[in-house]
Coordinates of C-alpha atoms in Angstrom, one line a residue:
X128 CA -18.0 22.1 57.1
X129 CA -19.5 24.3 54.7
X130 CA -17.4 24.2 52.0
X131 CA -17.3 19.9 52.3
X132 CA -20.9 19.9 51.5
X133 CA -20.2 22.1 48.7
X134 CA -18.1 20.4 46.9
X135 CA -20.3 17.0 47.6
X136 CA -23.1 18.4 46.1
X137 CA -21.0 19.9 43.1
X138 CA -19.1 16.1 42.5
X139 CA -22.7 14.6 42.8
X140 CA -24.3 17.2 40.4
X141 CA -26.7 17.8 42.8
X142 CA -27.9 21.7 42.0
X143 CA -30.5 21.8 44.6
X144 CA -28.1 20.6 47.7
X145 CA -25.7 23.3 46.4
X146 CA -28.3 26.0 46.7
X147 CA -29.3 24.8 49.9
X148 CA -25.3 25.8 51.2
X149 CA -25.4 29.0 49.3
X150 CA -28.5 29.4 51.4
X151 CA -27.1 28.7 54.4
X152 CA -23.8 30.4 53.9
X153 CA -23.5 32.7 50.9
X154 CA -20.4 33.9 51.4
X155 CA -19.1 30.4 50.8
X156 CA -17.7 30.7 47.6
X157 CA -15.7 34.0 48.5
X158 CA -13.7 31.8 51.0
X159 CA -13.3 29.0 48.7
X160 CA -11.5 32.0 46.3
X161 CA -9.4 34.0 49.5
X162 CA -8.5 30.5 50.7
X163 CA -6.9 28.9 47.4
X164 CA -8.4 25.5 47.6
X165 CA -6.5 23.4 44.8
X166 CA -9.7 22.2 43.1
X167 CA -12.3 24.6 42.9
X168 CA -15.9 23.7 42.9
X169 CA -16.0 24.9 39.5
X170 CA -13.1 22.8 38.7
X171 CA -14.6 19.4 39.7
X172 CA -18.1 20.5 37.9
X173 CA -16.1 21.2 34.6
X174 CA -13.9 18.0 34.6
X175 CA -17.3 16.1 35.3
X176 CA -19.5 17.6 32.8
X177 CA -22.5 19.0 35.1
X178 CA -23.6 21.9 33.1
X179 CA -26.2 23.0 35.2
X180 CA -24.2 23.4 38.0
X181 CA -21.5 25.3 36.2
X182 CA -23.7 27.8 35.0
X183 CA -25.1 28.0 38.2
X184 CA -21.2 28.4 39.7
X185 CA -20.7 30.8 37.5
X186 CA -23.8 33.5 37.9
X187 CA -22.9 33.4 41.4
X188 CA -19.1 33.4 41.4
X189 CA -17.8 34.1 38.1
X190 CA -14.0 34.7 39.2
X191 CA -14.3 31.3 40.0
X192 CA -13.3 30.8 35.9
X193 CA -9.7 32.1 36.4
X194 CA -8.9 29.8 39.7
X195 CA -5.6 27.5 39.2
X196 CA -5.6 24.2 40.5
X197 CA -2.6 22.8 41.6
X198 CA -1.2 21.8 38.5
X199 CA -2.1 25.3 37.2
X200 CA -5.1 23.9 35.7
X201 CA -8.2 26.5 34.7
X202 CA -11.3 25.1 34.9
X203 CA -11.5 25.4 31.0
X204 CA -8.5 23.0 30.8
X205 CA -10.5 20.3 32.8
X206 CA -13.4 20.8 30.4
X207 CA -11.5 20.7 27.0
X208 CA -9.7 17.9 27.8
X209 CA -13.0 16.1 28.5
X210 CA -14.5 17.4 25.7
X211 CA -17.6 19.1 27.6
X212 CA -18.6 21.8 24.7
X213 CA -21.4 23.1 26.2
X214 CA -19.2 23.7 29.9
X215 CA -16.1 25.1 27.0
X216 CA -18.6 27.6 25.8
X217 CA -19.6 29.1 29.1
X218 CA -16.1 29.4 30.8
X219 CA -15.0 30.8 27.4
X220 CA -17.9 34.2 28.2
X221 CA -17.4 34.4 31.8
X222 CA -13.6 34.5 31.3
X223 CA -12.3 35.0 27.5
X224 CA -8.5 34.9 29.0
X225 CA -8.7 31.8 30.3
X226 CA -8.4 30.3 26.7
X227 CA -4.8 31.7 26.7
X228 CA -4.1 30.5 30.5
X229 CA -0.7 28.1 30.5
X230 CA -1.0 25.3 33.0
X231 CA 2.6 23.9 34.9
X232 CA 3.3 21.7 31.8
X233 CA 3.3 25.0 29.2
X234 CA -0.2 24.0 27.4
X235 CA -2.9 26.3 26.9
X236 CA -6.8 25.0 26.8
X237 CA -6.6 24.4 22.8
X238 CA -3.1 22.2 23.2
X239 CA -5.0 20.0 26.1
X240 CA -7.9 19.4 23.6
X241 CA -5.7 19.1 20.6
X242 CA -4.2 16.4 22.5
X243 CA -7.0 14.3 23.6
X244 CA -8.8 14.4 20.0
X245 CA -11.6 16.6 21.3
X246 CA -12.7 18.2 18.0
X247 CA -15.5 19.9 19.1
X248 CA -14.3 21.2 22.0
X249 CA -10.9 22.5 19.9
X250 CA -13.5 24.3 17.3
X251 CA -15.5 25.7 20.3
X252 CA -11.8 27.8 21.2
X253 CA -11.1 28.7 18.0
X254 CA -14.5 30.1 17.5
X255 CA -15.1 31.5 21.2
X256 CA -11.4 33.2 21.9
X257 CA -10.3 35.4 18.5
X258 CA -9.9 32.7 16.1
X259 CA -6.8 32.2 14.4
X260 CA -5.4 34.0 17.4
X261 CA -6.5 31.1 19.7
X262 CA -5.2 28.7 17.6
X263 CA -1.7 30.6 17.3
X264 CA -1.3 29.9 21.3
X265 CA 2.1 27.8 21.4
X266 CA 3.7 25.9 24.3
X267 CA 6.5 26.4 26.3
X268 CA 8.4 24.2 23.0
X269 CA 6.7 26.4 20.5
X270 CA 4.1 23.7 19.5
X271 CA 1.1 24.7 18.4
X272 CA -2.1 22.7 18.7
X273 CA -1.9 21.6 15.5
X274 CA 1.8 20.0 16.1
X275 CA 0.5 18.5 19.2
X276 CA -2.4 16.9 17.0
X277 CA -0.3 15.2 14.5
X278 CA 2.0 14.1 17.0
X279 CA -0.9 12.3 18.5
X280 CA -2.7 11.4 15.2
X281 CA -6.0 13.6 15.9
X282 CA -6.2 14.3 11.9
X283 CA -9.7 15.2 12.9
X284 CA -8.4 18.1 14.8
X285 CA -5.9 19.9 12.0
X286 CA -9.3 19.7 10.0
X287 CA -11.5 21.5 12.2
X288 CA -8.4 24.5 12.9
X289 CA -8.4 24.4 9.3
X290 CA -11.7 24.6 8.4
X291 CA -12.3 27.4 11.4
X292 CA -9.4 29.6 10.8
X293 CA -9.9 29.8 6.9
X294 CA -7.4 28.0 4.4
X295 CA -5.5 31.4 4.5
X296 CA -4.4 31.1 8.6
X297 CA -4.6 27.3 8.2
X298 CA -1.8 27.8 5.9
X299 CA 0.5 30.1 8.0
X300 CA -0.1 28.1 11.3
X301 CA 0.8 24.7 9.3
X302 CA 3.9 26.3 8.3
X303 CA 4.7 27.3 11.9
X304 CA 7.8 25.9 13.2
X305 CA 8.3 24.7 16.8
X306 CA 11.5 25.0 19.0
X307 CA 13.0 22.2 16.7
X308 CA 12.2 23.7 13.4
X309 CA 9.8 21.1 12.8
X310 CA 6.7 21.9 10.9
X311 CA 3.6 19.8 11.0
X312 CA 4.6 18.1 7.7
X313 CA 7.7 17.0 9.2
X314 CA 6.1 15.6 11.8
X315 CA 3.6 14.0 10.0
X316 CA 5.9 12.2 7.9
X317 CA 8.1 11.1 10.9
X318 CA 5.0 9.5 12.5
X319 CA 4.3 8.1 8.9
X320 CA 0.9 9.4 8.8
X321 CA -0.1 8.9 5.4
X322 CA -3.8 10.8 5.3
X323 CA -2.7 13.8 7.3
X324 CA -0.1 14.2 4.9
X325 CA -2.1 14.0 1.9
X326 CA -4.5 16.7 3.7
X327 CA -1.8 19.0 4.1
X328 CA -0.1 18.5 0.7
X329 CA -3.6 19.6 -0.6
X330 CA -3.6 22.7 1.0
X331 CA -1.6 25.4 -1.7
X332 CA -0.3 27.8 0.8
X333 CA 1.7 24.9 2.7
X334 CA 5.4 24.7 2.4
X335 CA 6.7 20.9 1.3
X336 CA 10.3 21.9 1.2
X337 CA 10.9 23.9 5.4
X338 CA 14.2 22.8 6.6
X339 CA 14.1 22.6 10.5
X340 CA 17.3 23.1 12.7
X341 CA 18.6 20.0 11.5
X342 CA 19.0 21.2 8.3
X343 CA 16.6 18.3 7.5
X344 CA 13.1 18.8 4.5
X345 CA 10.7 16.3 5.5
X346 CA 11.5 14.2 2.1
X347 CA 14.8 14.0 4.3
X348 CA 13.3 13.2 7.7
X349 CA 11.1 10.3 5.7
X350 CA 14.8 9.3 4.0
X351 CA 16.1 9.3 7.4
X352 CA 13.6 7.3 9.6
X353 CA 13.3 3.1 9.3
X354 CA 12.2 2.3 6.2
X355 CA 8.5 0.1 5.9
X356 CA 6.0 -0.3 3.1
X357 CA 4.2 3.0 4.0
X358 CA 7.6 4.9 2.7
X359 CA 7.2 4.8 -0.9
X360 CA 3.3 6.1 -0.8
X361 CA 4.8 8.8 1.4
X362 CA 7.9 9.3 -1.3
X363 CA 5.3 9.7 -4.0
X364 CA 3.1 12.3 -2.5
X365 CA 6.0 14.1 -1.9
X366 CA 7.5 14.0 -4.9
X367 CA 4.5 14.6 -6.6
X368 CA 4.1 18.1 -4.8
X369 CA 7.8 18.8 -5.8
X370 CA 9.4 18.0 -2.8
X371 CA 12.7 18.4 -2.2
X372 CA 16.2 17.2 -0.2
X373 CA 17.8 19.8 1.6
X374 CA 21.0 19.3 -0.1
X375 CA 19.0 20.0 -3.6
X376 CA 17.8 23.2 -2.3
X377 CA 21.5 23.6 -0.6
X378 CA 23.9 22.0 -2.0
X379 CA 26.5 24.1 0.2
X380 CA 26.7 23.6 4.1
X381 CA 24.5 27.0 5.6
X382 CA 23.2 27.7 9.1
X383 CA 20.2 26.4 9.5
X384 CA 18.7 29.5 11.4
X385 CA 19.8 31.9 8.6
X386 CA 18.4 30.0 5.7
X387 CA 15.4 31.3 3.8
X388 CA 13.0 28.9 2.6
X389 CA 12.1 28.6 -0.7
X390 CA 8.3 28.3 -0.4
X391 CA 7.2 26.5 -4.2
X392 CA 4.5 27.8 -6.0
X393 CA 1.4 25.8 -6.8
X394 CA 0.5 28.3 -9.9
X395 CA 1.5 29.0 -12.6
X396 CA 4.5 31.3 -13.1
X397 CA 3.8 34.6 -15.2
X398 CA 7.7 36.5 -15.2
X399 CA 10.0 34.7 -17.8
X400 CA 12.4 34.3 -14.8
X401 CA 10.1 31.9 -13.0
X402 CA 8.7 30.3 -16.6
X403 CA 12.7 29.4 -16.7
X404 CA 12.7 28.1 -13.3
X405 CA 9.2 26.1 -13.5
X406 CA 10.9 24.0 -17.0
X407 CA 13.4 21.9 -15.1
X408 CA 10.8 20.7 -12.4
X409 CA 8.2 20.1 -15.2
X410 CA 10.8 18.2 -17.2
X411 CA 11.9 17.0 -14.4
X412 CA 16.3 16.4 -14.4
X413 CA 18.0 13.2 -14.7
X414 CA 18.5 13.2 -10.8
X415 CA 14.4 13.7 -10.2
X416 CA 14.0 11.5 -12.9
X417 CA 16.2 8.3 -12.1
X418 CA 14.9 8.6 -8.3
X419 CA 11.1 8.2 -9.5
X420 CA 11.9 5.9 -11.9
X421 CA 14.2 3.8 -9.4
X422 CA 10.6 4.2 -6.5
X423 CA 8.1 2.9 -8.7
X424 CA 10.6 -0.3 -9.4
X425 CA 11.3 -0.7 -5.7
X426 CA 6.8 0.0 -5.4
X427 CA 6.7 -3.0 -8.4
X428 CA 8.9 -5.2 -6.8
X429 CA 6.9 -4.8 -3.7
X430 CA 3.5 -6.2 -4.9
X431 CA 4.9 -8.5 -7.1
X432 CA 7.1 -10.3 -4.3
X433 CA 4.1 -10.0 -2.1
X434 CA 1.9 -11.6 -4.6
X435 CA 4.4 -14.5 -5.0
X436 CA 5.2 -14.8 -1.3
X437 CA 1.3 -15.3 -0.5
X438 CA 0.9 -18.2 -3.6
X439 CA 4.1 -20.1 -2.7
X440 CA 3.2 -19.9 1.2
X441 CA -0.7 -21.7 0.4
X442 CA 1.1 -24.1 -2.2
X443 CA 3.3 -25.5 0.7
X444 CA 0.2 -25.6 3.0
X445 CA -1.9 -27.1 0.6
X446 CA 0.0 -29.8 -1.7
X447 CA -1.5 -31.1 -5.0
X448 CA -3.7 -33.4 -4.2
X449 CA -4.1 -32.5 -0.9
X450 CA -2.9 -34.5 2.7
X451 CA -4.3 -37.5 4.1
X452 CA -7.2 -37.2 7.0
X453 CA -6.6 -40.3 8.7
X454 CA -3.6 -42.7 10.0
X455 CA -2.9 -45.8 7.7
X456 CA -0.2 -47.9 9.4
X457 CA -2.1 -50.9 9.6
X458 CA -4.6 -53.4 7.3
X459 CA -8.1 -55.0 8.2
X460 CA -6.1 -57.9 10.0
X461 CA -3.7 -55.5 12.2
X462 CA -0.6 -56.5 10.1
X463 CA 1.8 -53.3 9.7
X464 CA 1.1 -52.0 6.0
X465 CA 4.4 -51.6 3.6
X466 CA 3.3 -48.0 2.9
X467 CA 1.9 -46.8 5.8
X468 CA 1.0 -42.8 5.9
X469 CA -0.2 -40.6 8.9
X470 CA -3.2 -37.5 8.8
X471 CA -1.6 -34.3 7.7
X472 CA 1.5 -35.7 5.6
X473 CA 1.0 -34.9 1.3
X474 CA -1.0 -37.3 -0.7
X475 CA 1.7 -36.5 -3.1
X476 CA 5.0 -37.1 -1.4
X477 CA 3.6 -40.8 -0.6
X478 CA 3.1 -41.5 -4.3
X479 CA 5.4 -39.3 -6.3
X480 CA 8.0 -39.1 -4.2
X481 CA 10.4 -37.5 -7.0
X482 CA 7.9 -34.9 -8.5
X483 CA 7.0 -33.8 -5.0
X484 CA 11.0 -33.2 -4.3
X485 CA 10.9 -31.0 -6.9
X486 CA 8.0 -29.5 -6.0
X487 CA 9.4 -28.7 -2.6
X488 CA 12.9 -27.4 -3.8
X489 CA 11.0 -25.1 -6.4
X490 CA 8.3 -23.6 -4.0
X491 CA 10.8 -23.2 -1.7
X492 CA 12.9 -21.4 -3.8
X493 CA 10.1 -18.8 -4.9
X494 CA 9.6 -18.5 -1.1
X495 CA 12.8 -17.7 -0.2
X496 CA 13.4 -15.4 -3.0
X497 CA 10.2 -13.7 -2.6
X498 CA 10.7 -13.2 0.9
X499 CA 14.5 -12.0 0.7
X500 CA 13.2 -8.6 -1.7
X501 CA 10.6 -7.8 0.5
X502 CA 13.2 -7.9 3.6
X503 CA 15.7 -5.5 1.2
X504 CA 12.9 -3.1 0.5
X505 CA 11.6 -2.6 4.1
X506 CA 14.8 -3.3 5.6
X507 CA 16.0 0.7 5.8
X508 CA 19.5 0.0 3.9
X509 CA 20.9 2.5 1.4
X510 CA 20.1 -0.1 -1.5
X511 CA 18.8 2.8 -4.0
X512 CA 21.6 2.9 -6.5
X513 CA 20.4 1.1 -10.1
X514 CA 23.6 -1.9 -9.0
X515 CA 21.2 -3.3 -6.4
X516 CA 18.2 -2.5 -8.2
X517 CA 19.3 -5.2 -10.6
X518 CA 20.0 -7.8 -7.9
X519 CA 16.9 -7.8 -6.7
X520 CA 15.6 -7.6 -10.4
X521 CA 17.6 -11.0 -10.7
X522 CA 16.4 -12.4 -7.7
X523 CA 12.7 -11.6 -9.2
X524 CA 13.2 -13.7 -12.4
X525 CA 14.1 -16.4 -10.1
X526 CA 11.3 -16.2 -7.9
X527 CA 9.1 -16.5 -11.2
X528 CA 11.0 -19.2 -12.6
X529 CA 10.7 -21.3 -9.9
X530 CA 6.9 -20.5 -9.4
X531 CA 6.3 -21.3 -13.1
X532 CA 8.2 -24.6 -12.6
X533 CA 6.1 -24.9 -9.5
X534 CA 2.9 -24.4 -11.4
X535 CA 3.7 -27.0 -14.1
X536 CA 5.3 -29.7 -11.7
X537 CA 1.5 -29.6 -10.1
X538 CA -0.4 -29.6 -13.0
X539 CA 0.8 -32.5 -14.4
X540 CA 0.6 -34.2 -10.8
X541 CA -3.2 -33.0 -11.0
X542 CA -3.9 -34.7 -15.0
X543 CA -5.2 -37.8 -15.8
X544 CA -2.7 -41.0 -15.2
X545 CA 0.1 -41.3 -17.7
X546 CA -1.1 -44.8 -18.6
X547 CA -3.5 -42.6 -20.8
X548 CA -2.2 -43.1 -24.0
X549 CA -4.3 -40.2 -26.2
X550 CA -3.7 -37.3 -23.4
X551 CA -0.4 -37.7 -21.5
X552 CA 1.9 -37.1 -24.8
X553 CA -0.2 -34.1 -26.0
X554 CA 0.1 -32.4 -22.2
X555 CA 3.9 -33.8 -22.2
X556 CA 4.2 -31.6 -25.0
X557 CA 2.0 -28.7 -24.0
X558 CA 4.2 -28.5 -20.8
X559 CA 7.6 -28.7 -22.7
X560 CA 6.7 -26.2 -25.1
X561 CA 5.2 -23.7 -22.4
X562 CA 8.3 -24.7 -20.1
X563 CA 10.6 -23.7 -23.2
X564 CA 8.7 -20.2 -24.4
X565 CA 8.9 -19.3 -20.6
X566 CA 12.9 -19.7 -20.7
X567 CA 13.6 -17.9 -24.2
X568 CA 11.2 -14.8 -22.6
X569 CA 13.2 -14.7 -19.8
X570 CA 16.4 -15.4 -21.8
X571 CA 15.3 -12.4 -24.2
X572 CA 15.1 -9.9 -20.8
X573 CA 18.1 -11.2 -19.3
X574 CA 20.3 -10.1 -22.7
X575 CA 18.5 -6.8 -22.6
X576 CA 19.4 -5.8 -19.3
X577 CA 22.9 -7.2 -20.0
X578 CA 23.4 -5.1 -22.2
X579 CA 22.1 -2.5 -20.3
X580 CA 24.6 -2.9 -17.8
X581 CA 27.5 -3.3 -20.4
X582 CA 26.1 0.2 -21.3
X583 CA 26.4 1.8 -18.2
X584 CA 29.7 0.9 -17.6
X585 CA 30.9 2.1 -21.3
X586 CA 29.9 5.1 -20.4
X587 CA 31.4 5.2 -17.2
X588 CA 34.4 4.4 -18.1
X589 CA 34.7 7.1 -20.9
X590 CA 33.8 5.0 -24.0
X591 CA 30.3 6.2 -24.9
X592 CA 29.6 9.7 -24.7
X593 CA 26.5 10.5 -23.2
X594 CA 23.9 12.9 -25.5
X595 CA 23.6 16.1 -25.0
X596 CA 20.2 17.2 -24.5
X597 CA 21.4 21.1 -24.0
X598 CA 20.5 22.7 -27.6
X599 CA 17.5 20.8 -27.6
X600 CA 16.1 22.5 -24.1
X601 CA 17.1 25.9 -25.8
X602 CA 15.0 25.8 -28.6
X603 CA 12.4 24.8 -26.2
X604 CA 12.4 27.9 -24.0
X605 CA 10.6 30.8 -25.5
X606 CA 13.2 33.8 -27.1
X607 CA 12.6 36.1 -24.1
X608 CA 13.7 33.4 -21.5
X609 CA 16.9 32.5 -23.5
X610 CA 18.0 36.5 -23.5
X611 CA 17.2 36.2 -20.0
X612 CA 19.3 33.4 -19.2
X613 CA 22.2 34.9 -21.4
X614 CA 21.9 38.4 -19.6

């Protein structure tokens, strides 16, 4: 009877009606401890933030802090996951193990918190239970709070580990791999979580080439996962930070387990060995080279198409000259007009019937065309290689065409009338000219990059020799490298 006013008084947060049963039967709280009640008074204070009453549970009955509900719960569990600092701060002094306590689902106090986003509460553990050594608690997978953080977006929460274990430990525990071999960068590109990544990309001591047990670097996970417009930001950070494919590092089939990381150094290099080893990434090679060159294209296409897309979408909406507001189907005596028109219809298809055809075709066609390289670039097919980097170069010109054609087609529709005798032949002329300059530029680019092509293939096929940029390199390196290299 007892112990049911107890723990109405502790769910109400009622401090005096609790004292009053203390009063009344002070040996309460010893039975609620021999019995093994599932929820603990403390338990139900904690996960409903009534400080007083904690503290008050706790001078009185401080084993109470180690008690297991029954999902193996500690009372510091409840309160981190709900984010109560001030209740996090006493459990953590009555009971400094408890921030190291596993519940039934393999998660510590810090992984709980982690989860839910509760950064202060997640600082409060790092701070209150040994620091880094808190924050290097892992679940039953391996997962440290920080993995569990990104895998639930709480950038807020790798900050304040970060910033409370010292860019030193921040460093180590970001390179910490779970059961998977997944570090957080891998799974912070997986989830496509663009600002965590650039955090950890700006910490030097993180590694942006670990290989987890798929054999898999996170520029490979990001290569790997369906592709959207968030990829080639991603692809650039990672690049710019010297990222690599596993086959690059690897270019032979090795066990996973038994590999050894190459961590890549943020300074600069001081032997002659790694001065050798530091030219080719600042140079960058042909491979590194082509792929940048081949993502800022494919970044390039993307806003341009886009831009188009969003022009040739209002154009259709929004006709020269507007659409009528009202029906017109009949005159002032109710007779049935020969032209009739309806609200909504273009102004312009009812009185140029012709220009607006071509209107529609040509808009149409810049639509389409716009619309078709956007679904190639976020559509996750191998389209990479330079061959289909050309088609949807094509496809480009013709979206532009057909926009300028577009653009001209409604300008004239927009002039004065061609009864006009002084201005219709001078914008006639204006139009042809512009029409004509616009056909030799694209004319001029379409021979270049015929050529281009013919090019490539020559020296495919054996007929052009490609230069050799070897003896060049060599007197680049300093004397001490090349004995180096010859040794």
């Amino acid at each position: 009877m007892e112990i049911e006013k107890l723990l109405q008084a502790v769910q109400n947060g009622d401090v005096p009606a609790f004292l009053d049963v203390l009063q009344r039967d002070p040996l309460v709280l010893d039975r609620i401890i021999v019995l093994g009640v599932s929820e603990t008074p403390l338990h139900a204070a904690s996960v409903l933030g009534h400080t007083n009453l904690v503290q008050e549970l706790l001078r009185r009955a401080p084993k109470l802090a180690s008690e297991l509900d029954s999902r193996g719960n500690t009372p510091l569990h409840l309160a981190a996951a709900k984010g109560h600092v001030e209740i996090v701060t006493l459990l953590l002094s009555a009971d400094p193990a408890a921030a190291s306590a596993r519940n039934l689902d393999g998660r510590a106090p810090i992984h709980v918190a982690a989860i839910k986003g509760r950064v202060d509460a997640v600082g409060r553990i790092v701070v209150g239970a040994g620091g880094a050594r808190s924050a290097r608690e892992v679940t039953d997978r391996g997962e440290t709070a920080l993995h569990l953080a990104v895998a639930n977006g709480k950038l807020e929460v790798v900050r304040a580990v970060v910033g409370a274990v010292g860019e030193r430990d921040g460093a180590e525990l970001l390179n910490w791999k779970d059961c998977d071999g997944n570090s957080i960068l891998h799974i912070a590109v997986a989830k496509k979580q663009i600002e965590t990544i650039k955090f950890l990309l700006a910490i030097p001591g993180v590694n942006v080439n670990p290989i987890n047990k798929n054999g898999s670097t996170p520029l490979d996970v990001l290569k790997q996962s369906p592709r959207d417009l968030q990829d080639m930001e991603i692809e650039d950070s990672l690049l710019n930070e010297r990222a690599l494919r596993s086959k690059s590092i690897y270019p032979f089939d090795h066990d996973p387990d038994q590999m050894q990381i190459p961590q890549v150094s943020r300074e600069a290099p001081t032997s002659p060995l790694l001065v050798m080893r530091e030219i080719p990434l600042k140079n960058k090679p042909p491979a590194r080279k082509r792929a940048n060159e081949i993502s800022h294209h494919r970044s390039s296409l993307m806003v341009v198409a886009s831009l188009i897309a969003t022009v040739a979408f209002q154009a259709a909406i929004t006709p020269p000259g507007g659409v009528w507001q009202s029906d017109y189907t009949v005159d002032d005596n109710g007779k049935p007009v020969k032209e009739p028109h309806f609200a909504g219809t273009s102004i312009m298809a009812h009185n140029q019937r012709k220009e607006y055809g071509l209107f529609f075709i040509f808009n149409t066609m810049a639509f389409l065309s716009s619309l078709s390289i956007i679904l190639l670039l976020v559509s996750g097919l191998p389209i990479k290689r330079r061959r289909w980097m050309w088609v949807q170069m094509v496809t480009m010109w013709i979206a532009m065409t057909a926009q300028v054609i577009t653009y001209f087609i409604a300008l004239r529709h927009m002039t004065l009338d061609k009864t006009d005798s002084d201005v219709f032949p001078v914008l006639k002329k204006v139009t042809e000219t512009a029409v004509l300059a616009w056909f030799c530029l694209m004319g001029v680019v379409f021979i270049g990059n015929l050529g281009r092509v013919c090019v490539y293939y020559l020296r495919k096929k054996g007929y052009i020799k490609k230069k050799k940029k070897r003896e060049e390199e060599a007197r680049a390196l300093p004397d001490d490298v090349g004995e180096d290299e010859e040794v």
